[in-house]
Coordinates of C-alpha atoms in Angstrom, one line a residue:
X1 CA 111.8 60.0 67.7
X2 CA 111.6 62.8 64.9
X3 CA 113.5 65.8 65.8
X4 CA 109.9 67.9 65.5
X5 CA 108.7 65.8 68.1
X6 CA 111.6 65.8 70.1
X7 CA 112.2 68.0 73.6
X8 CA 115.0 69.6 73.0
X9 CA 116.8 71.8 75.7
X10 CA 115.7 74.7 73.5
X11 CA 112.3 73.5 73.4
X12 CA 112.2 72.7 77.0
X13 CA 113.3 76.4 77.9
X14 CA 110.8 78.2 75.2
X15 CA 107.9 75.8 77.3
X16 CA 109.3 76.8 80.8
X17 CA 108.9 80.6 80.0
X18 CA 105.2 80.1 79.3
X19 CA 104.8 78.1 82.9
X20 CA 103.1 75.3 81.3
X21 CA 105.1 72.3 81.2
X22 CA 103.5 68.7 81.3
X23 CA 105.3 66.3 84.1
X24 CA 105.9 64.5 80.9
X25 CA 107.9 67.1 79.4
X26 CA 109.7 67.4 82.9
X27 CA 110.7 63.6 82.6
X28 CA 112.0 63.9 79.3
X29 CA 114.3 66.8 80.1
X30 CA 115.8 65.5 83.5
X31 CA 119.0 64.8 81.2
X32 CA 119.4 68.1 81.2
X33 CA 118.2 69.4 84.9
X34 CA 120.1 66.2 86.4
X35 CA 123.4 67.0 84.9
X36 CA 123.2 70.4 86.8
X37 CA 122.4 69.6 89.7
X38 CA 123.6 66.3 90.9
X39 CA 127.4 67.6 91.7
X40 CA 126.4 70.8 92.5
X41 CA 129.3 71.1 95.6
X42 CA 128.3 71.7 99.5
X43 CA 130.2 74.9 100.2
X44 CA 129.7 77.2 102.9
X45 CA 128.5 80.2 102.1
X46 CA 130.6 84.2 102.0
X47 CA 129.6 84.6 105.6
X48 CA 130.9 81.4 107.0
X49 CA 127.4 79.8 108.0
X50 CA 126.1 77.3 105.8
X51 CA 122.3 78.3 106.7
X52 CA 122.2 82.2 107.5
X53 CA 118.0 81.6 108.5
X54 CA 119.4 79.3 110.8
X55 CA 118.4 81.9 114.1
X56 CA 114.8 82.8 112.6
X57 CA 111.9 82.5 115.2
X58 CA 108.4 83.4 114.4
X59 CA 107.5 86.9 115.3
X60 CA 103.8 86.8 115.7
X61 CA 103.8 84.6 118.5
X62 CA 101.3 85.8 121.6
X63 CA 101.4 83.7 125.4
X64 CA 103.3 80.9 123.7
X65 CA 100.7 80.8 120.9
X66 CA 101.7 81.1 116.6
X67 CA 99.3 84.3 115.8
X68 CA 97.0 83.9 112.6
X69 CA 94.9 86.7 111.4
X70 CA 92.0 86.6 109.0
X71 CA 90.6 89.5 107.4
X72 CA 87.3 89.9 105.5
X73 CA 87.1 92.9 103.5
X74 CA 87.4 94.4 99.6
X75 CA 89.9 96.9 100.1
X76 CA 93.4 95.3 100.2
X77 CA 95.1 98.2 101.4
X78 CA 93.0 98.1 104.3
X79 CA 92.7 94.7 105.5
X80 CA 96.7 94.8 104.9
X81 CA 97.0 97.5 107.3
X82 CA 94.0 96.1 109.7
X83 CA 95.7 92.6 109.5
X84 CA 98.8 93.5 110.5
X85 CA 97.8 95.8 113.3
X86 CA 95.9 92.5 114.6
X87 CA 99.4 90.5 114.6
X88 CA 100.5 93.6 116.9
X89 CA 102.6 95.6 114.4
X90 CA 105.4 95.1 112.4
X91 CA 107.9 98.1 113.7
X92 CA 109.7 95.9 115.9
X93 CA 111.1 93.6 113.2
X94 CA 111.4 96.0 110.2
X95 CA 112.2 99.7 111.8
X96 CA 115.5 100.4 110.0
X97 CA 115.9 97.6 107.9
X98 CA 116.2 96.2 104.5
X99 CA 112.8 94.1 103.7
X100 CA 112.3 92.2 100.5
X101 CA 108.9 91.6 99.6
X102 CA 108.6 88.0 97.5
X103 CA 105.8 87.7 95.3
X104 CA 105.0 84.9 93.2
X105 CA 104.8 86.4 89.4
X106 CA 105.0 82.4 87.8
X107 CA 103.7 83.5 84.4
X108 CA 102.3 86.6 82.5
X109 CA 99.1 86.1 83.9
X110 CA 96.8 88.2 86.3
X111 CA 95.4 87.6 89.7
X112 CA 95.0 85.4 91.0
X113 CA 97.2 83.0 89.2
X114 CA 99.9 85.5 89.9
X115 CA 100.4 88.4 92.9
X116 CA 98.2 91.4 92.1
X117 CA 101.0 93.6 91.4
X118 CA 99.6 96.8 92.7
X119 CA 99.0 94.7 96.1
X120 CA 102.8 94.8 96.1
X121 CA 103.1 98.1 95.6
X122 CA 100.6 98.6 98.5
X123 CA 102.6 96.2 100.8
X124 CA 105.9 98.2 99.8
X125 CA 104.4 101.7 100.6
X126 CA 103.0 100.1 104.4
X127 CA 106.7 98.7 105.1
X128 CA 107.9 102.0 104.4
X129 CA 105.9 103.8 106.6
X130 CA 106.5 101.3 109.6
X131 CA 110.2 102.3 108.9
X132 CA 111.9 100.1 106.6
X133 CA 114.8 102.0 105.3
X134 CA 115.0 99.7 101.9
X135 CA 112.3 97.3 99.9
X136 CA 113.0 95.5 97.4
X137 CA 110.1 93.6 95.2
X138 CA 112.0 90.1 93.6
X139 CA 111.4 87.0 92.6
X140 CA 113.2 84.8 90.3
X141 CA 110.5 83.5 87.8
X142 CA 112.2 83.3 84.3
X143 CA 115.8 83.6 82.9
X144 CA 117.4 85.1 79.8
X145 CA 118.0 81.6 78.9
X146 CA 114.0 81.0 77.3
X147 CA 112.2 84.0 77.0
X148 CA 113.8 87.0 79.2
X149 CA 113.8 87.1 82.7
X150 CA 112.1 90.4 83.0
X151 CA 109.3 89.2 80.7
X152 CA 106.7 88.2 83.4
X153 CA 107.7 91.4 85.5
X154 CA 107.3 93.6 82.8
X155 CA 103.9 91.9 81.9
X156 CA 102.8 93.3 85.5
X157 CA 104.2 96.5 84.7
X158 CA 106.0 96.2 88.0
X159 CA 109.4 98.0 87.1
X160 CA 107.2 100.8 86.2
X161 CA 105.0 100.7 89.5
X162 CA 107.7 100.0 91.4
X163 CA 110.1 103.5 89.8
X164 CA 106.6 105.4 90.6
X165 CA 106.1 103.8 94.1
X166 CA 110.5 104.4 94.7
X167 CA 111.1 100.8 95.2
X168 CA 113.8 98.6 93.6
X169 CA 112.3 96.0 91.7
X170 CA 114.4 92.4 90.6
X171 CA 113.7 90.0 88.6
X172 CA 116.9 87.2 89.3
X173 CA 117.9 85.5 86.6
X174 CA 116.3 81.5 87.5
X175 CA 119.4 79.8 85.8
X176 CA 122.3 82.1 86.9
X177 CA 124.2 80.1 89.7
X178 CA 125.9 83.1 91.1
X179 CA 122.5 84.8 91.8
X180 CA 122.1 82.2 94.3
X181 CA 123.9 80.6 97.5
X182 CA 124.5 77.1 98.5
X183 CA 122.5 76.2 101.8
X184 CA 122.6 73.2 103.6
X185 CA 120.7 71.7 107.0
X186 CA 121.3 68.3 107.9
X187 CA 117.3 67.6 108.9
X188 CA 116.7 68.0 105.1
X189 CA 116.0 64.6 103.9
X190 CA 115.2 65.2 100.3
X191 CA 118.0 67.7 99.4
X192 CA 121.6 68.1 100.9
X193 CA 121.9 71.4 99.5
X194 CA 119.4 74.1 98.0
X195 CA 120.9 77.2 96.2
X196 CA 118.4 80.6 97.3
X197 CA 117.6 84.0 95.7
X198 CA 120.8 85.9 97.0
X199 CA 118.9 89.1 96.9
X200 CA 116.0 87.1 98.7
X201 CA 118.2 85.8 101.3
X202 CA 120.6 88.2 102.3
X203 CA 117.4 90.6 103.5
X204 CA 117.3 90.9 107.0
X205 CA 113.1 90.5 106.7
X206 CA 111.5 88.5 104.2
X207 CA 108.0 89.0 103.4
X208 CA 106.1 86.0 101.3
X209 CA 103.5 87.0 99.3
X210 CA 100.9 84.8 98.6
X211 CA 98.1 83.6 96.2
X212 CA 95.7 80.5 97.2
X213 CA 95.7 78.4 94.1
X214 CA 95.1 74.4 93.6
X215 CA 98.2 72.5 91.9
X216 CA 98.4 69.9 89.9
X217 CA 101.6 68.6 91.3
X218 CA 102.0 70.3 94.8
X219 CA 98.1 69.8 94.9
X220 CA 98.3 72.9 96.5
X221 CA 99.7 76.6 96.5
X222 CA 100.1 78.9 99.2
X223 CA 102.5 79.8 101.8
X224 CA 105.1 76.9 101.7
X225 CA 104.8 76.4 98.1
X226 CA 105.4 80.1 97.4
X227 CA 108.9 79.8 98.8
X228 CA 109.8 77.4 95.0
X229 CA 110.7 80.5 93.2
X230 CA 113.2 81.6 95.6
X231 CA 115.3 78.6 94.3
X232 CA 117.3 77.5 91.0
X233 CA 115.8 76.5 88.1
X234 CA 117.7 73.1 88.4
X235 CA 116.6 72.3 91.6
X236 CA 112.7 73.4 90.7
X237 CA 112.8 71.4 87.6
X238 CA 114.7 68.4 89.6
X239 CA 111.7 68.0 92.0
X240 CA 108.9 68.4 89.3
X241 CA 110.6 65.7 87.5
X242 CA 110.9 63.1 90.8
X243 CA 106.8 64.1 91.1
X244 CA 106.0 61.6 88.2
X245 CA 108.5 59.4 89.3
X246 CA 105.4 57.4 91.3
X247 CA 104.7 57.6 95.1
X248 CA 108.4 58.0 96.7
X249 CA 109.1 60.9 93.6
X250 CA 105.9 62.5 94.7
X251 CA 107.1 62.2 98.8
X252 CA 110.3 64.0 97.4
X253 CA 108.4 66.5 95.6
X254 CA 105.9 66.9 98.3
X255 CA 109.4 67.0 101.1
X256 CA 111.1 69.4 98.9
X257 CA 107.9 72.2 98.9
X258 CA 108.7 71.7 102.9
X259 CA 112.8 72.1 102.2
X260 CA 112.6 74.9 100.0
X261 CA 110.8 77.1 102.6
X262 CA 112.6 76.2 105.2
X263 CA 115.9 77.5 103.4
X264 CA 113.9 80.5 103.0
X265 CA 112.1 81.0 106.7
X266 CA 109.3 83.8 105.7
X267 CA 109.1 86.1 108.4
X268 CA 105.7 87.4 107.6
X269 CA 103.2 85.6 105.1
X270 CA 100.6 86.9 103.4
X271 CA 97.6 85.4 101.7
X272 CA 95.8 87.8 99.3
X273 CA 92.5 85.1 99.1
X274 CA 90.1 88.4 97.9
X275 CA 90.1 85.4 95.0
X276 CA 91.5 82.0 94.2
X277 CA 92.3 79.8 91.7
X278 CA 90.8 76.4 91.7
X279 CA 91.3 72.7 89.4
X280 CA 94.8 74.4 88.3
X281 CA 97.2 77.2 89.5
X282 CA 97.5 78.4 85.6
X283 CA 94.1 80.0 83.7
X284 CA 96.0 78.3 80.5
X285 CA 95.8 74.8 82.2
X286 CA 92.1 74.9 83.1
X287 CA 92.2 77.1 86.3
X288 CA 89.2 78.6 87.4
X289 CA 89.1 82.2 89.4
X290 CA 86.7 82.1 92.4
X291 CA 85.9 85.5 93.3
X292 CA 84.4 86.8 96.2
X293 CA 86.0 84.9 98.7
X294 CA 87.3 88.5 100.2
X295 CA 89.6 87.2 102.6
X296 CA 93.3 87.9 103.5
X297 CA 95.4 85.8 106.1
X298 CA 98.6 86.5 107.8
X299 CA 100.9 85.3 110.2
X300 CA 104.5 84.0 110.9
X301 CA 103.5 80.4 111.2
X302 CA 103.1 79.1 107.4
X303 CA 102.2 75.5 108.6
X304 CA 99.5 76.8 110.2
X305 CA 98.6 79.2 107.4
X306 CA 98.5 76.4 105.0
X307 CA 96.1 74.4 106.4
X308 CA 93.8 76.9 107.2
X309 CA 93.9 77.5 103.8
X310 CA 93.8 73.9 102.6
X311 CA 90.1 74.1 104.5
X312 CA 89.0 77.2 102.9
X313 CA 90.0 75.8 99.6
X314 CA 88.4 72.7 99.8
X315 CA 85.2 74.1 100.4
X316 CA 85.6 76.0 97.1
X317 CA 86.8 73.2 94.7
X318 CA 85.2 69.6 94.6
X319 CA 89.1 68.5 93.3
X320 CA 91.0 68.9 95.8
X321 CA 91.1 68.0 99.8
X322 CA 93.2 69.2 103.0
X323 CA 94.8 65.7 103.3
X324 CA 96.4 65.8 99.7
X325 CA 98.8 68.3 101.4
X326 CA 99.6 66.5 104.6
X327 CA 102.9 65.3 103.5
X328 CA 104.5 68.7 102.8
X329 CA 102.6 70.5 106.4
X330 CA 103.5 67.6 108.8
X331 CA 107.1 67.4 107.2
X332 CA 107.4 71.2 107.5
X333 CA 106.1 71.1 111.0
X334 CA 109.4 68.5 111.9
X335 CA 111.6 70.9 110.1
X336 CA 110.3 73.7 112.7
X337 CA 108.1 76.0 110.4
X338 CA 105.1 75.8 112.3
X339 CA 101.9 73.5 114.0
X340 CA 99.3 71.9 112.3
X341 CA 97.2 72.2 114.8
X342 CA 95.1 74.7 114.6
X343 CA 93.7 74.6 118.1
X344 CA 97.2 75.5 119.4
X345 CA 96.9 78.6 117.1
X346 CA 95.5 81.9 118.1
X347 CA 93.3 83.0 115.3
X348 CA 92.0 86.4 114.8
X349 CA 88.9 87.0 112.9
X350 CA 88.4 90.5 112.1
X351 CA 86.3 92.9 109.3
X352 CA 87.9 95.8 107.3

């Protein structure tokens, strides 16, 4: 092969930055992405417990019952603050506390393939008034390795909204191992250990921020799937590369979506659906932007989120369907995330 034709490591970084790798390209670099990741050592982590979510419970849960609201409305703001209410308030978990808010900023491109960054904002200056005594806005979506990790933040302007709005914003570095610790579960069948977002992790409440998009390779993108960037490059690049690896790399890619969010345990989810994205999650890949679906959905329970979701996106887009995503729900529901089953769920339907 001619060295312009060639994936080098350089290469392979300058293509990650733009978010628009081919599985092809993700093959031909597992060289690379397996050499970092297949000793990675099982360690425990600074507080002595090798999985500090390990005690998380679903807070929006009502006579037994996993709580999901849906909002129709045009104003974010207020179908954030309406939805919310409708789950029964949010003081109880974040009154004095530290809450990071995890959006999903994948490439420098605007809603909906990315978080509307002045949604964040919004969610920031609600948490703050229920009496959060620290937020922090971070996600991990590039690295100084290709392209500058702040790139995709800065593309959103968020260090700037976030100085105005007076909360911290970080972008992790994605390929910095000390950014991250070493969990491990034994129920995790896929992978023994996964490496979180420190800054993600350490926060006593995690919020997950949400887009609705259709995948190419996770088929879909919401709640569970959200949860990718809170991990190490390695391991992200690992489990694209098993998805073209034929039906068992897809069941480990499909089991690692599940694996990831359980290291991560969400305590609130939110689904800004005002639009989605549908045929691909990237405009540059051949995504579409449905507008006018002016809907927002929230809860604790992300298996129940994302197949509510599943169903509202599959009546958008003829290329995708809710079963394409059964792997990943009914393997997060055994790891303890949530039911599929939406008629054990109490869902809320209200207007703002």
């Amino acid at each position: 092969m001619s060295h312009s034709k060639s994936l080098t490591r350089r290469n392979f970084l300058k293509r990650l930055s733009t978010g628009a790798l081919t599985l092809s390209s993700f093959e031909t670099f597992s060289k690379f992405a397996l050499a970092e990741t297949s000793d990675l050592p099982v360690r425990v982590t600074q507080t002595g417990n090798p999985f500090l979510r390990e005690n998380w419970k679903n807070p929006f849960v009502r006579d037994g019952e996993s709580l999901l609201v849906v909002v129709e409305g045009k104003d974010k703001t207020r179908m954030l603050e309406a939805g919310i209410e409708a789950l029964g308030g949010i003081e109880g978990i974040i009154k004095e506390k530290e809450a990071v808010i995890k959006p999903n900023f994948v490439s420098p491109q605007p809603y909906p393939v990315t978080t509307d960054p002045d949604f964040a904002i919004a969610i920031a200056n609600y948490l703050k008034k229920a009496g959060s005594k620290k937020i922090i806005i971070c996600d991990a979506p590039g690295s100084d390795l290709y392209g500058g990790k702040d790139r995709k933040f800065k593309f959103h302007k968020m260090f700037e909204k976030g100085e105005k709005a007076g909360v911290e914003v970080i972008a992790t570095d994605s390929m910095k191992k000390e950014e991250f610790i070493d969990q491990k579960r034994k129920e995790w069948e896929a992978n023994p250990v996964i490496s979180v977002n420190r800054t993600v992790l350490k926060a006593p409440v995690i919020i997950n921020t949400v887009v609705l998009k259709k995948h190419s390779a996770a088929r879909m993108s919401c709640s569970l799937k959200n949860n990718f960037g809170t991990v190490l490059q390695t391991l992200r690049t690992n489990a694209h590369i098993k998805s073209s690896q034929g039906e068992e790399g897809m069941k480990f890619y499909m089991k690692t979506i599940s694996e990831f969010a359980d290291a991560v345990r969400p305590d609130l989810n939110i689904v800004d659906a005002n639009s989605i994205m549908l045929r691909e999650h990237l405009i540059s890949l051949g995504g579409e932007v449905k507008t006018g679906i002016n809907k927002m959905i929230l809860g604790g329970d992300m298996v129940a989120i994302d197949v509510y979701c599943a169903k509202l996106l599959e009546k958008h887009d003829s290329t995708f369907s809710a079963d394409m995503v059964s792997i990943t729900q009914s393997y997060a529901e055994k790891l303890g995330l949530g039911t599929s089953d939406l008629s054990k769920v109490k869902i809320i339907e209200i207007t703002a």
